[in-house]
Tab-separated table of C-alpha atoms in Angstrom:
chain	number	residue	atom	x	y	z
A	60	MET	CA	0.000	0.000	0.000
A	61	ALA	CA	2.801	2.339	0.904
A	62	ASP	CA	4.541	1.499	-2.359
A	63	LEU	CA	1.379	2.316	-4.345
A	64	LEU	CA	0.984	5.694	-2.640
A	65	GLY	CA	4.624	6.487	-3.201
A	66	SER	CA	4.399	5.754	-6.908
A	67	ILE	CA	1.314	7.974	-7.239
A	68	LEU	CA	2.960	10.868	-5.463
A	69	SER	CA	6.109	10.576	-7.529
A	70	SER	CA	4.124	10.665	-10.788
A	71	MET	CA	2.387	13.930	-9.843
A	72	GLU	CA	3.945	17.284	-10.888
A	73	LYS	CA	5.800	19.061	-8.226
A	74	PRO	CA	4.381	22.436	-7.132
A	75	PRO	CA	6.107	25.282	-8.979
A	76	SER	CA	8.934	26.963	-7.198
A	77	LEU	CA	8.936	30.651	-6.411
A	78	GLY	CA	11.150	31.395	-9.434
A	79	ASP	CA	8.837	29.573	-11.850
A	80	GLN	CA	5.826	31.448	-10.541
A	81	GLU	CA	7.549	34.819	-11.109
A	82	THR	CA	8.523	33.884	-14.658
A	83	ARG	CA	4.991	32.845	-15.523
A	84	ARG	CA	3.582	36.011	-14.003
A	85	LYS	CA	5.919	38.192	-16.090
A	86	ALA	CA	5.040	36.237	-19.224
A	87	ARG	CA	1.312	36.766	-18.586
A	88	GLU	CA	1.852	40.476	-17.976
A	89	GLN	CA	3.913	40.836	-21.160
A	90	ALA	CA	1.257	39.028	-23.201
A	91	ALA	CA	-1.413	41.289	-21.735
A	92	ARG	CA	0.583	44.439	-22.590
A	93	LEU	CA	1.204	43.194	-26.137
A	94	LYS	CA	-2.496	42.507	-26.617
A	95	LYS	CA	-3.361	45.937	-25.291
A	96	LEU	CA	-0.856	47.602	-27.653
A	97	GLN	CA	-2.264	45.670	-30.593
A	98	GLU	CA	-5.761	46.773	-29.696
A	99	GLN	CA	-4.610	50.384	-29.344
A	100	GLU	CA	-2.815	50.239	-32.698
A	101	LYS	CA	-5.907	48.762	-34.317
A	102	GLN	CA	-8.068	51.479	-32.817
A	103	GLN	CA	-5.625	54.163	-33.984
A	104	LYS	CA	-5.774	52.792	-37.531
A	105	VAL	CA	-9.563	52.859	-37.431
A	106	GLU	CA	-9.596	56.435	-36.178
A	107	PHE	CA	-6.964	57.501	-38.716
A	108	ARG	CA	-8.941	55.954	-41.563
A	109	LYS	CA	-12.109	57.736	-40.437
A	110	ARG	CA	-10.212	61.023	-40.330
A	111	MET	CA	-8.779	60.478	-43.825
A	112	GLU	CA	-12.213	59.540	-45.154
A	113	LYS	CA	-13.558	62.822	-43.750
A	114	GLU	CA	-10.746	64.891	-45.322
A	115	VAL	CA	-11.083	63.142	-48.695
A	116	SER	CA	-14.848	63.638	-48.628
A	117	ASP	CA	-14.415	67.363	-47.888
A	118	PHE	CA	-11.881	67.575	-50.711
A	119	ILE	CA	-14.307	66.021	-53.194
A	120	GLN	CA	-17.108	68.388	-52.220
A	121	ASP	CA	-14.866	71.460	-52.507
A	122	SER	CA	-15.113	72.496	-56.165
A	123	GLY	CA	-12.304	75.020	-55.726
A	124	GLN	CA	-9.726	72.321	-54.974
A	125	ILE	CA	-8.202	70.133	-57.663
A	126	LYS	CA	-5.389	68.670	-55.543
A	127	LYS	CA	-4.477	68.309	-51.885
A	128	LYS	CA	-1.129	67.782	-50.180
A	129	PHE	CA	-1.028	65.917	-46.861
A	130	GLN	CA	1.564	66.126	-44.107
A	131	PRO	CA	4.377	63.510	-44.041
A	132	MET	CA	3.169	60.113	-42.839
A	133	ASN	CA	4.640	56.740	-42.039
A	134	LYS	CA	4.309	53.799	-44.375
A	135	ILE	CA	1.178	52.348	-42.729
A	136	GLU	CA	-0.646	55.675	-42.735
A	137	ARG	CA	0.230	56.309	-46.392
A	138	SER	CA	-1.080	52.857	-47.260
A	139	ILE	CA	-4.376	53.576	-45.505
A	140	LEU	CA	-4.719	56.941	-47.253
A	141	HIS	CA	-3.995	55.444	-50.689
A	142	ASP	CA	-6.700	52.858	-50.041
A	143	VAL	CA	-9.228	55.532	-49.021
A	144	VAL	CA	-8.407	57.586	-52.126
A	145	GLU	CA	-8.783	54.581	-54.415
A	146	VAL	CA	-12.172	53.750	-52.945
A	147	ALA	CA	-13.241	57.380	-53.448
A	148	GLY	CA	-12.262	57.241	-57.145
A	149	LEU	CA	-9.379	59.729	-56.925
A	150	THR	CA	-5.695	59.605	-57.854
A	151	SER	CA	-2.873	59.673	-55.307
A	152	PHE	CA	0.942	59.744	-55.386
A	153	SER	CA	3.671	59.633	-52.736
A	154	PHE	CA	6.650	61.998	-52.939
A	155	GLY	CA	9.796	62.535	-50.891
A	156	GLU	CA	13.176	60.824	-50.619
A	157	ASP	CA	13.321	59.765	-46.958
A	158	ASP	CA	10.640	57.485	-45.558
A	159	GLU	CA	9.991	59.867	-42.669
A	160	CYS	CA	9.548	62.836	-45.029
A	161	ARG	CA	7.357	61.148	-47.644
A	162	TYR	CA	3.933	62.650	-48.116
A	163	VAL	CA	0.830	61.950	-50.195
A	164	MET	CA	-0.833	64.202	-52.770
A	165	ILE	CA	-4.302	63.445	-54.080
A	166	PHE	CA	-5.863	64.697	-57.323
A	167	LYS	CA	-9.324	64.679	-58.760
A	168	LYS	CA	-9.653	62.414	-61.774
A	169	GLU	CA	-10.400	65.237	-64.207
A	170	PHE	CA	-7.278	67.090	-63.032
A	171	ALA	CA	-4.807	64.217	-63.071
A	172	PRO	CA	-1.200	65.531	-63.129
A	173	SER	CA	0.958	65.413	-66.244
A	174	ASP	CA	4.353	63.731	-66.389
A	175	GLU	CA	6.060	67.139	-66.197
A	176	GLU	CA	4.106	68.012	-63.064
A	177	LEU	CA	4.953	64.697	-61.409
A	178	ASP	CA	8.634	65.157	-62.255
A	179	SER	CA	8.515	68.591	-60.646
A	180	TYR	CA	7.121	67.146	-57.406
A	181	ARG	CA	9.691	64.345	-57.435
A	182	ARG	CA	12.454	66.966	-57.641
A	183	GLY	CA	10.951	68.719	-54.631
A	184	GLU	CA	9.829	71.727	-56.681
A	185	GLU	CA	6.523	73.557	-56.756
A	186	TRP	CA	4.503	73.183	-59.948
A	187	ASP	CA	3.949	76.440	-61.868
A	188	PRO	CA	1.578	75.955	-64.850
A	189	GLN	CA	2.543	79.290	-66.457
A	190	LYS	CA	6.264	78.554	-66.383
A	191	ALA	CA	5.615	75.061	-67.663
A	192	GLU	CA	3.546	76.421	-70.572
A	193	GLU	CA	6.260	78.958	-71.441
A	194	LYS	CA	8.903	76.232	-71.321
A	195	ARG	CA	6.795	74.014	-73.570
A	196	ARG	CA	6.255	76.868	-76.050
A	197	LEU	CA	9.990	77.654	-76.249
A	198	LYS	CA	10.767	73.973	-76.741
A	199	GLU	CA	8.294	73.725	-79.645
A	200	LEU	CA	9.715	76.911	-81.206
A	201	ALA	CA	13.273	75.568	-81.019
A	202	GLN	CA	12.147	72.295	-82.558
A	203	ARG	CA	10.438	74.086	-85.459
A	204	GLN	CA	13.558	76.168	-86.096
A	205	GLU	CA	15.712	73.034	-86.195
A	206	GLU	CA	13.326	71.403	-88.672
A	207	GLU	CA	13.335	74.490	-90.917
A	208	ALA	CA	17.129	74.690	-90.806
A	209	ALA	CA	17.379	71.016	-91.742
A	210	GLN	CA	15.078	71.553	-94.748
A	211	GLN	CA	17.093	74.550	-95.981
A	212	GLY	CA	20.346	72.610	-95.980
A	213	PRO	CA	23.783	73.652	-94.687
A	214	VAL	CA	24.328	77.345	-94.108
A	215	VAL	CA	27.104	78.981	-96.192
A	216	VAL	CA	28.980	81.486	-94.104
A	217	SER	CA	30.349	84.471	-96.030
A	218	PRO	CA	32.938	86.820	-94.537
A	219	ALA	CA	31.629	90.249	-93.629
A	220	SER	CA	34.541	91.942	-95.461
A	221	ASP	CA	37.370	91.094	-97.859
A	222	TYR	CA	40.644	90.416	-96.086
A	223	LYS	CA	42.505	92.489	-98.750
A	224	ASP	CA	40.402	95.513	-97.862
A	225	LYS	CA	40.815	94.809	-94.149
A	226	TYR	CA	44.642	94.848	-94.311
A	227	SER	CA	45.098	97.314	-97.185
A	228	HIS	CA	46.365	99.979	-94.748
A	229	LEU	CA	49.309	97.675	-93.941
A	230	ILE	CA	50.301	96.163	-97.294
A	231	GLY	CA	48.679	98.590	-99.717
A	232	LYS	CA	45.914	97.910	-102.149
A	233	GLY	CA	48.251	97.200	-105.087
A	234	ALA	CA	50.421	94.797	-103.126
A	235	ALA	CA	47.347	93.006	-101.852
A	236	LYS	CA	46.006	92.521	-105.366
A	237	ASP	CA	49.400	91.377	-106.695
A	238	ALA	CA	49.785	88.912	-103.822
A	239	ALA	CA	46.339	87.549	-104.506
A	240	HIS	CA	47.202	86.906	-108.182
A	241	MET	CA	50.658	85.372	-107.630
A	242	LEU	CA	49.430	81.801	-107.595
A	243	GLN	CA	51.789	80.288	-110.279
A	244	ALA	CA	55.212	79.086	-109.175
A	245	ASN	CA	58.314	80.344	-110.958
A	246	LYS	CA	59.465	77.552	-113.264
A	247	THR	CA	63.075	78.847	-113.480
A	248	TYR	CA	63.652	79.205	-109.743
A	249	GLY	CA	66.577	76.994	-108.656
A	250	CYS	CA	66.739	74.955	-111.892
A	251	VAL	CA	67.128	75.154	-115.665
A	252	PRO	CA	63.819	75.788	-117.434
A	253	VAL	CA	62.405	72.770	-119.159
A	254	ALA	CA	62.045	74.738	-122.375
A	255	ASN	CA	65.846	75.346	-122.450
A	256	LYS	CA	66.557	71.657	-122.139
A	257	ARG	CA	64.616	70.702	-125.273
A	258	ASP	CA	66.825	70.260	-128.446
A	259	THR	CA	64.777	71.262	-131.490
A	260	ARG	CA	67.500	70.436	-134.120
A	261	SER	CA	67.293	67.444	-136.395
A	262	ILE	CA	69.840	64.617	-136.239
A	263	GLU	CA	71.454	65.684	-139.504
A	264	GLU	CA	71.881	69.273	-138.358
A	265	ALA	CA	73.412	68.104	-135.125
A	266	MET	CA	75.866	65.811	-136.930
A	267	ASN	CA	76.928	68.617	-139.333
A	268	GLU	CA	77.552	70.926	-136.404
A	269	ILE	CA	79.678	68.261	-134.697
A	270	ARG	CA	81.729	67.731	-137.874
A	271	ALA	CA	82.256	71.476	-138.320
A	272	LYS	CA	83.522	71.814	-134.756
A	273	LYS	CA	85.853	68.864	-135.302
A	274	ARG	CA	87.320	70.339	-138.536
A	275	LEU	CA	87.779	73.676	-136.852
A	276	ARG	CA	89.637	72.052	-133.996
A	277	GLN	CA	91.870	70.067	-136.373
A	278	SER	CA	92.698	73.114	-138.441
A	279	GLY	CA	93.721	74.952	-135.320
A	280	GLU	CA	96.112	72.172	-134.415
A	281	GLU	CA	97.805	72.169	-137.857
A	282	LEU	CA	98.672	75.887	-137.818
A	283	PRO	CA	102.490	76.404	-137.378
A	284	SER	CA	103.762	77.893	-134.219
A	285	THR	CA	104.838	81.556	-134.460
A	286	SER	CA	107.540	81.288	-131.859
C-alpha cells in the first residue's frame, strides 16, 4: 500500500517553485501588454482611416480644390490613405526621398497631373503651370527652327569683309592685289627651265655641227707655231 501511494505521489507534478511562478507572471503580464498595444494600434488605424475619409470627402465636395497635399506620414498611414483615395475614385501619389519625409498628394480624376508636373514634385519643386507652358512653347519653337534649318540645308557662311580691304592699310591695295594673283610658281627658280633643255634640231643638223667643230679644232692644231 505504501509502495502504491509512493508511486502515485512521484508521478504527480511538483508544485512550482517561487522562481517559476515569477517567470509565468511576467510572461502573462507581457502578453497582456502586447495585446493591449495591438488593440490600441488597431483602434488608432480605425480612427486615422475615419479622419482620412472625412478629409477626402471634404476635398471632393470642394469644387475650388483640384489637388491636396497631406503632411508627411509613415508607411502604414500612407497605405491607408492610398486605399481611401482609391475607394473614393481619386488619384494619389507619394513623394519625398526619406521614408519619414514622404507625403501623399491626391488629385481629382479630371485634373490628373501630367508627367512634367509629377517630375517637378519628385524633384521637390513647386509646380507652376505658367512657367511650364512657357517652357513648352519655347521647346516647340526651337524644334520648329531646327526642322526648318534642316530643310534649308547647310548654311554657307560668307565673310563680312574682304581680307585684302581689311589689311590694305598695312600692305597697300596694289600689293594686296598682286599677292592675290601670284598663284603660279616660278618655273626657273633653282633649276634650268624645261624649255631650255629641249633640243629642237634634227639629227642631220646636229651631226653637221659636230663635224664642223671637229674640222675647226683640227685646223687649229695644224697651224704652225709663231715662236
